[in-house]
Amino acid sequence: MLKESGFENITIGPAVDTFGGAIGEQSARAFDVFAYAFLATKPT
């Protein structure tokens, strides 16, 4: 989706557990939900 939006040099970071200790932690574990950081540039 980022590439289709015109972004270049797309880098995706490692999976991060953002639900540890949260109320929805069990649901997140059941569906393997993780967060990912993205870094990209859009040419001018």
PDB file of N, CA, C and O in Angstrom:
ATOM      1  N   MET A   1       0.827  -1.182   0.000  1.00  0.00           N
ATOM      2  CA  MET A   1       0.000   0.000   0.000  1.00  0.00           C
ATOM      3  C   MET A   1       0.880   1.257   0.000  1.00  0.00           C
ATOM      4  O   MET A   1       0.543   2.226  -0.666  1.00  0.00           O
ATOM      5  N   LEU A   2       1.964   1.233   0.745  1.00  0.00           N
ATOM      6  CA  LEU A   2       2.847   2.402   0.753  1.00  0.00           C
ATOM      7  C   LEU A   2       3.436   2.649  -0.625  1.00  0.00           C
ATOM      8  O   LEU A   2       3.494   3.788  -1.090  1.00  0.00           O
ATOM      9  N   LYS A   3       3.876   1.578  -1.277  1.00  0.00           N
ATOM     10  CA  LYS A   3       4.463   1.711  -2.614  1.00  0.00           C
ATOM     11  C   LYS A   3       3.429   2.240  -3.606  1.00  0.00           C
ATOM     12  O   LYS A   3       3.735   3.105  -4.422  1.00  0.00           O
ATOM     13  N   GLU A   4       2.201   1.753  -3.514  1.00  0.00           N
ATOM     14  CA  GLU A   4       1.141   2.206  -4.413  1.00  0.00           C
ATOM     15  C   GLU A   4       0.762   3.661  -4.161  1.00  0.00           C
ATOM     16  O   GLU A   4       0.203   4.320  -5.026  1.00  0.00           O
ATOM     17  N   SER A   5       1.085   4.179  -2.972  1.00  0.00           N
ATOM     18  CA  SER A   5       0.808   5.576  -2.639  1.00  0.00           C
ATOM     19  C   SER A   5       1.941   6.506  -3.053  1.00  0.00           C
ATOM     20  O   SER A   5       1.894   7.698  -2.791  1.00  0.00           O
ATOM     21  N   GLY A   6       2.990   5.957  -3.681  1.00  0.00           N
ATOM     22  CA  GLY A   6       4.087   6.759  -4.178  1.00  0.00           C
ATOM     23  C   GLY A   6       5.305   6.812  -3.274  1.00  0.00           C
ATOM     24  O   GLY A   6       6.250   7.531  -3.568  1.00  0.00           O
ATOM     25  N   PHE A   7       5.297   6.085  -2.170  1.00  0.00           N
ATOM     26  CA  PHE A   7       6.448   6.089  -1.268  1.00  0.00           C
ATOM     27  C   PHE A   7       7.566   5.212  -1.806  1.00  0.00           C
ATOM     28  O   PHE A   7       7.332   4.234  -2.503  1.00  0.00           O
ATOM     29  N   GLU A   8       8.799   5.582  -1.458  1.00  0.00           N
ATOM     30  CA  GLU A   8       9.983   4.836  -1.862  1.00  0.00           C
ATOM     31  C   GLU A   8      10.832   4.549  -0.630  1.00  0.00           C
ATOM     32  O   GLU A   8      10.578   5.085   0.447  1.00  0.00           O
ATOM     33  N   ASN A   9      11.872   3.760  -0.814  1.00  0.00           N
ATOM     34  CA  ASN A   9      12.807   3.436   0.278  1.00  0.00           C
ATOM     35  C   ASN A   9      12.057   2.945   1.518  1.00  0.00           C
ATOM     36  O   ASN A   9      12.301   3.399   2.632  1.00  0.00           O
ATOM     37  N   ILE A  10      11.156   2.030   1.321  1.00  0.00           N
ATOM     38  CA  ILE A  10      10.300   1.536   2.400  1.00  0.00           C
ATOM     39  C   ILE A  10      11.062   0.527   3.256  1.00  0.00           C
ATOM     40  O   ILE A  10      11.636  -0.425   2.743  1.00  0.00           O
ATOM     41  N   THR A  11      11.065   0.770   4.554  1.00  0.00           N
ATOM     42  CA  THR A  11      11.694  -0.126   5.515  1.00  0.00           C
ATOM     43  C   THR A  11      10.663  -0.487   6.568  1.00  0.00           C
ATOM     44  O   THR A  11       9.968   0.383   7.081  1.00  0.00           O
ATOM     45  N   ILE A  12      10.560  -1.776   6.867  1.00  0.00           N
ATOM     46  CA  ILE A  12       9.628  -2.254   7.881  1.00  0.00           C
ATOM     47  C   ILE A  12      10.439  -2.795   9.042  1.00  0.00           C
ATOM     48  O   ILE A  12      11.309  -3.643   8.867  1.00  0.00           O
ATOM     49  N   GLY A  13      10.151  -2.291  10.237  1.00  0.00           N
ATOM     50  CA  GLY A  13      10.875  -2.709  11.427  1.00  0.00           C
ATOM     51  C   GLY A  13      10.403  -4.061  11.938  1.00  0.00           C
ATOM     52  O   GLY A  13       9.468  -4.660  11.406  1.00  0.00           O
ATOM     53  N   PRO A  14      11.027  -4.533  12.995  1.00  0.00           N
ATOM     54  CA  PRO A  14      10.667  -5.831  13.566  1.00  0.00           C
ATOM     55  C   PRO A  14       9.310  -5.784  14.267  1.00  0.00           C
ATOM     56  O   PRO A  14       8.823  -4.707  14.629  1.00  0.00           O
ATOM     57  N   ALA A  15       8.722  -6.942  14.461  1.00  0.00           N
ATOM     58  CA  ALA A  15       7.444  -7.034  15.181  1.00  0.00           C
ATOM     59  C   ALA A  15       7.642  -6.597  16.628  1.00  0.00           C
ATOM     60  O   ALA A  15       8.641  -6.916  17.258  1.00  0.00           O
ATOM     61  N   VAL A  16       6.672  -5.836  17.141  1.00  0.00           N
ATOM     62  CA  VAL A  16       6.726  -5.339  18.507  1.00  0.00           C
ATOM     63  C   VAL A  16       5.443  -5.745  19.229  1.00  0.00           C
ATOM     64  O   VAL A  16       4.344  -5.574  18.695  1.00  0.00           O
ATOM     65  N   ASP A  17       5.588  -6.282  20.428  1.00  0.00           N
ATOM     66  CA  ASP A  17       4.428  -6.657  21.234  1.00  0.00           C
ATOM     67  C   ASP A  17       3.923  -5.422  21.968  1.00  0.00           C
ATOM     68  O   ASP A  17       4.535  -4.961  22.924  1.00  0.00           O
ATOM     69  N   THR A  18       2.832  -4.841  21.502  1.00  0.00           N
ATOM     70  CA  THR A  18       2.284  -3.637  22.133  1.00  0.00           C
ATOM     71  C   THR A  18       1.114  -3.952  23.056  1.00  0.00           C
ATOM     72  O   THR A  18       0.558  -3.047  23.658  1.00  0.00           O
ATOM     73  N   PHE A  19       0.737  -5.217  23.171  1.00  0.00           N
ATOM     74  CA  PHE A  19      -0.432  -5.578  23.967  1.00  0.00           C
ATOM     75  C   PHE A  19      -0.082  -6.228  25.296  1.00  0.00           C
ATOM     76  O   PHE A  19      -0.967  -6.591  26.057  1.00  0.00           O
ATOM     77  N   GLY A  20       1.203  -6.418  25.591  1.00  0.00           N
ATOM     78  CA  GLY A  20       1.596  -7.039  26.843  1.00  0.00           C
ATOM     79  C   GLY A  20       1.046  -6.281  28.044  1.00  0.00           C
ATOM     80  O   GLY A  20       1.282  -5.099  28.202  1.00  0.00           O
ATOM     81  N   GLY A  21       0.256  -6.953  28.876  1.00  0.00           N
ATOM     82  CA  GLY A  21      -0.331  -6.336  30.051  1.00  0.00           C
ATOM     83  C   GLY A  21      -1.618  -5.574  29.796  1.00  0.00           C
ATOM     84  O   GLY A  21      -2.230  -5.048  30.727  1.00  0.00           O
ATOM     85  N   ALA A  22      -2.062  -5.487  28.558  1.00  0.00           N
ATOM     86  CA  ALA A  22      -3.294  -4.764  28.228  1.00  0.00           C
ATOM     87  C   ALA A  22      -4.512  -5.653  28.424  1.00  0.00           C
ATOM     88  O   ALA A  22      -4.410  -6.886  28.463  1.00  0.00           O
ATOM     89  N   ILE A  23      -5.660  -5.045  28.503  1.00  0.00           N
ATOM     90  CA  ILE A  23      -6.909  -5.790  28.676  1.00  0.00           C
ATOM     91  C   ILE A  23      -7.127  -6.762  27.520  1.00  0.00           C
ATOM     92  O   ILE A  23      -7.574  -7.877  27.713  1.00  0.00           O
ATOM     93  N   GLY A  24      -6.801  -6.376  26.312  1.00  0.00           N
ATOM     94  CA  GLY A  24      -7.017  -7.217  25.137  1.00  0.00           C
ATOM     95  C   GLY A  24      -5.861  -8.140  24.805  1.00  0.00           C
ATOM     96  O   GLY A  24      -5.794  -8.672  23.699  1.00  0.00           O
ATOM     97  N   GLU A  25      -4.961  -8.367  25.759  1.00  0.00           N
ATOM     98  CA  GLU A  25      -3.775  -9.172  25.469  1.00  0.00           C
ATOM     99  C   GLU A  25      -4.127 -10.580  24.986  1.00  0.00           C
ATOM    100  O   GLU A  25      -3.552 -11.076  24.026  1.00  0.00           O
ATOM    101  N   GLN A  26      -5.071 -11.234  25.602  1.00  0.00           N
ATOM    102  CA  GLN A  26      -5.435 -12.607  25.186  1.00  0.00           C
ATOM    103  C   GLN A  26      -5.953 -12.641  23.755  1.00  0.00           C
ATOM    104  O   GLN A  26      -5.619 -13.541  22.993  1.00  0.00           O
ATOM    105  N   SER A  27      -6.762 -11.660  23.389  1.00  0.00           N
ATOM    106  CA  SER A  27      -7.269 -11.608  22.015  1.00  0.00           C
ATOM    107  C   SER A  27      -6.129 -11.359  21.027  1.00  0.00           C
ATOM    108  O   SER A  27      -6.092 -11.954  19.951  1.00  0.00           O
ATOM    109  N   ALA A  28      -5.216 -10.490  21.400  1.00  0.00           N
ATOM    110  CA  ALA A  28      -4.071 -10.209  20.528  1.00  0.00           C
ATOM    111  C   ALA A  28      -3.237 -11.467  20.328  1.00  0.00           C
ATOM    112  O   ALA A  28      -2.775 -11.745  19.223  1.00  0.00           O
ATOM    113  N   ARG A  29      -3.052 -12.237  21.380  1.00  0.00           N
ATOM    114  CA  ARG A  29      -2.283 -13.481  21.276  1.00  0.00           C
ATOM    115  C   ARG A  29      -3.003 -14.500  20.390  1.00  0.00           C
ATOM    116  O   ARG A  29      -2.384 -15.194  19.603  1.00  0.00           O
ATOM    117  N   ALA A  30      -4.316 -14.571  20.509  1.00  0.00           N
ATOM    118  CA  ALA A  30      -5.094 -15.536  19.726  1.00  0.00           C
ATOM    119  C   ALA A  30      -4.972 -15.263  18.223  1.00  0.00           C
ATOM    120  O   ALA A  30      -5.048 -16.188  17.414  1.00  0.00           O
ATOM    121  N   PHE A  31      -4.797 -13.996  17.847  1.00  0.00           N
ATOM    122  CA  PHE A  31      -4.739 -13.631  16.435  1.00  0.00           C
ATOM    123  C   PHE A  31      -3.350 -13.185  15.989  1.00  0.00           C
ATOM    124  O   PHE A  31      -3.190 -12.640  14.898  1.00  0.00           O
ATOM    125  N   ASP A  32      -2.328 -13.419  16.831  1.00  0.00           N
ATOM    126  CA  ASP A  32      -0.943 -13.030  16.497  1.00  0.00           C
ATOM    127  C   ASP A  32      -0.846 -11.577  16.049  1.00  0.00           C
ATOM    128  O   ASP A  32      -0.276 -11.260  15.004  1.00  0.00           O
ATOM    129  N   VAL A  33      -1.397 -10.664  16.845  1.00  0.00           N
ATOM    130  CA  VAL A  33      -1.378  -9.236  16.523  1.00  0.00           C
ATOM    131  C   VAL A  33      -0.088  -8.602  17.049  1.00  0.00           C
ATOM    132  O   VAL A  33       0.241  -8.722  18.227  1.00  0.00           O
ATOM    133  N   PHE A  34       0.632  -7.928  16.164  1.00  0.00           N
ATOM    134  CA  PHE A  34       1.844  -7.207  16.526  1.00  0.00           C
ATOM    135  C   PHE A  34       1.839  -5.861  15.824  1.00  0.00           C
ATOM    136  O   PHE A  34       1.126  -5.659  14.844  1.00  0.00           O
ATOM    137  N   ALA A  35       2.651  -4.947  16.305  1.00  0.00           N
ATOM    138  CA  ALA A  35       2.804  -3.637  15.669  1.00  0.00           C
ATOM    139  C   ALA A  35       4.119  -3.626  14.897  1.00  0.00           C
ATOM    140  O   ALA A  35       5.072  -4.318  15.265  1.00  0.00           O
ATOM    141  N   TYR A  36       4.165  -2.853  13.845  1.00  0.00           N
ATOM    142  CA  TYR A  36       5.370  -2.701  13.030  1.00  0.00           C
ATOM    143  C   TYR A  36       5.594  -1.222  12.743  1.00  0.00           C
ATOM    144  O   TYR A  36       4.660  -0.502  12.411  1.00  0.00           O
ATOM    145  N   ALA A  37       6.839  -0.784  12.854  1.00  0.00           N
ATOM    146  CA  ALA A  37       7.189   0.575  12.498  1.00  0.00           C
ATOM    147  C   ALA A  37       7.544   0.613  11.016  1.00  0.00           C
ATOM    148  O   ALA A  37       8.155  -0.315  10.493  1.00  0.00           O
ATOM    149  N   PHE A  38       7.140   1.683  10.344  1.00  0.00           N
ATOM    150  CA  PHE A  38       7.445   1.869   8.925  1.00  0.00           C
ATOM    151  C   PHE A  38       8.243   3.157   8.745  1.00  0.00           C
ATOM    152  O   PHE A  38       7.974   4.148   9.427  1.00  0.00           O
ATOM    153  N   LEU A  39       9.181   3.123   7.849  1.00  0.00           N
ATOM    154  CA  LEU A  39       9.932   4.315   7.470  1.00  0.00           C
ATOM    155  C   LEU A  39       9.955   4.355   5.947  1.00  0.00           C
ATOM    156  O   LEU A  39      10.309   3.359   5.306  1.00  0.00           O
ATOM    157  N   ALA A  40       9.544   5.473   5.374  1.00  0.00           N
ATOM    158  CA  ALA A  40       9.510   5.600   3.916  1.00  0.00           C
ATOM    159  C   ALA A  40       9.665   7.067   3.524  1.00  0.00           C
ATOM    160  O   ALA A  40       9.438   7.960   4.333  1.00  0.00           O
ATOM    161  N   THR A  41      10.067   7.285   2.298  1.00  0.00           N
ATOM    162  CA  THR A  41      10.175   8.647   1.792  1.00  0.00           C
ATOM    163  C   THR A  41       9.235   8.802   0.589  1.00  0.00           C
ATOM    164  O   THR A  41       8.961   7.846  -0.125  1.00  0.00           O
ATOM    165  N   LYS A  42       8.748  10.002   0.417  1.00  0.00           N
ATOM    166  CA  LYS A  42       7.899  10.308  -0.734  1.00  0.00           C
ATOM    167  C   LYS A  42       8.609  11.365  -1.574  1.00  0.00           C
ATOM    168  O   LYS A  42       8.889  12.445  -1.087  1.00  0.00           O
ATOM    169  N   PRO A  43       8.915  11.028  -2.804  1.00  0.00           N
ATOM    170  CA  PRO A  43       9.628  11.987  -3.641  1.00  0.00           C
ATOM    171  C   PRO A  43       8.817  13.262  -3.878  1.00  0.00           C
ATOM    172  O   PRO A  43       7.597  13.219  -3.920  1.00  0.00           O
ATOM    173  N   THR A  44       9.522  14.352  -4.002  1.00  0.00           N
ATOM    174  CA  THR A  44       8.838  15.641  -4.220  1.00  0.00           C
ATOM    175  C   THR A  44       8.684  15.950  -5.670  1.00  0.00           C
ATOM    176  O   THR A  44       9.239  15.375  -6.540  1.00  0.00           O
TER     177      THR A  44
END
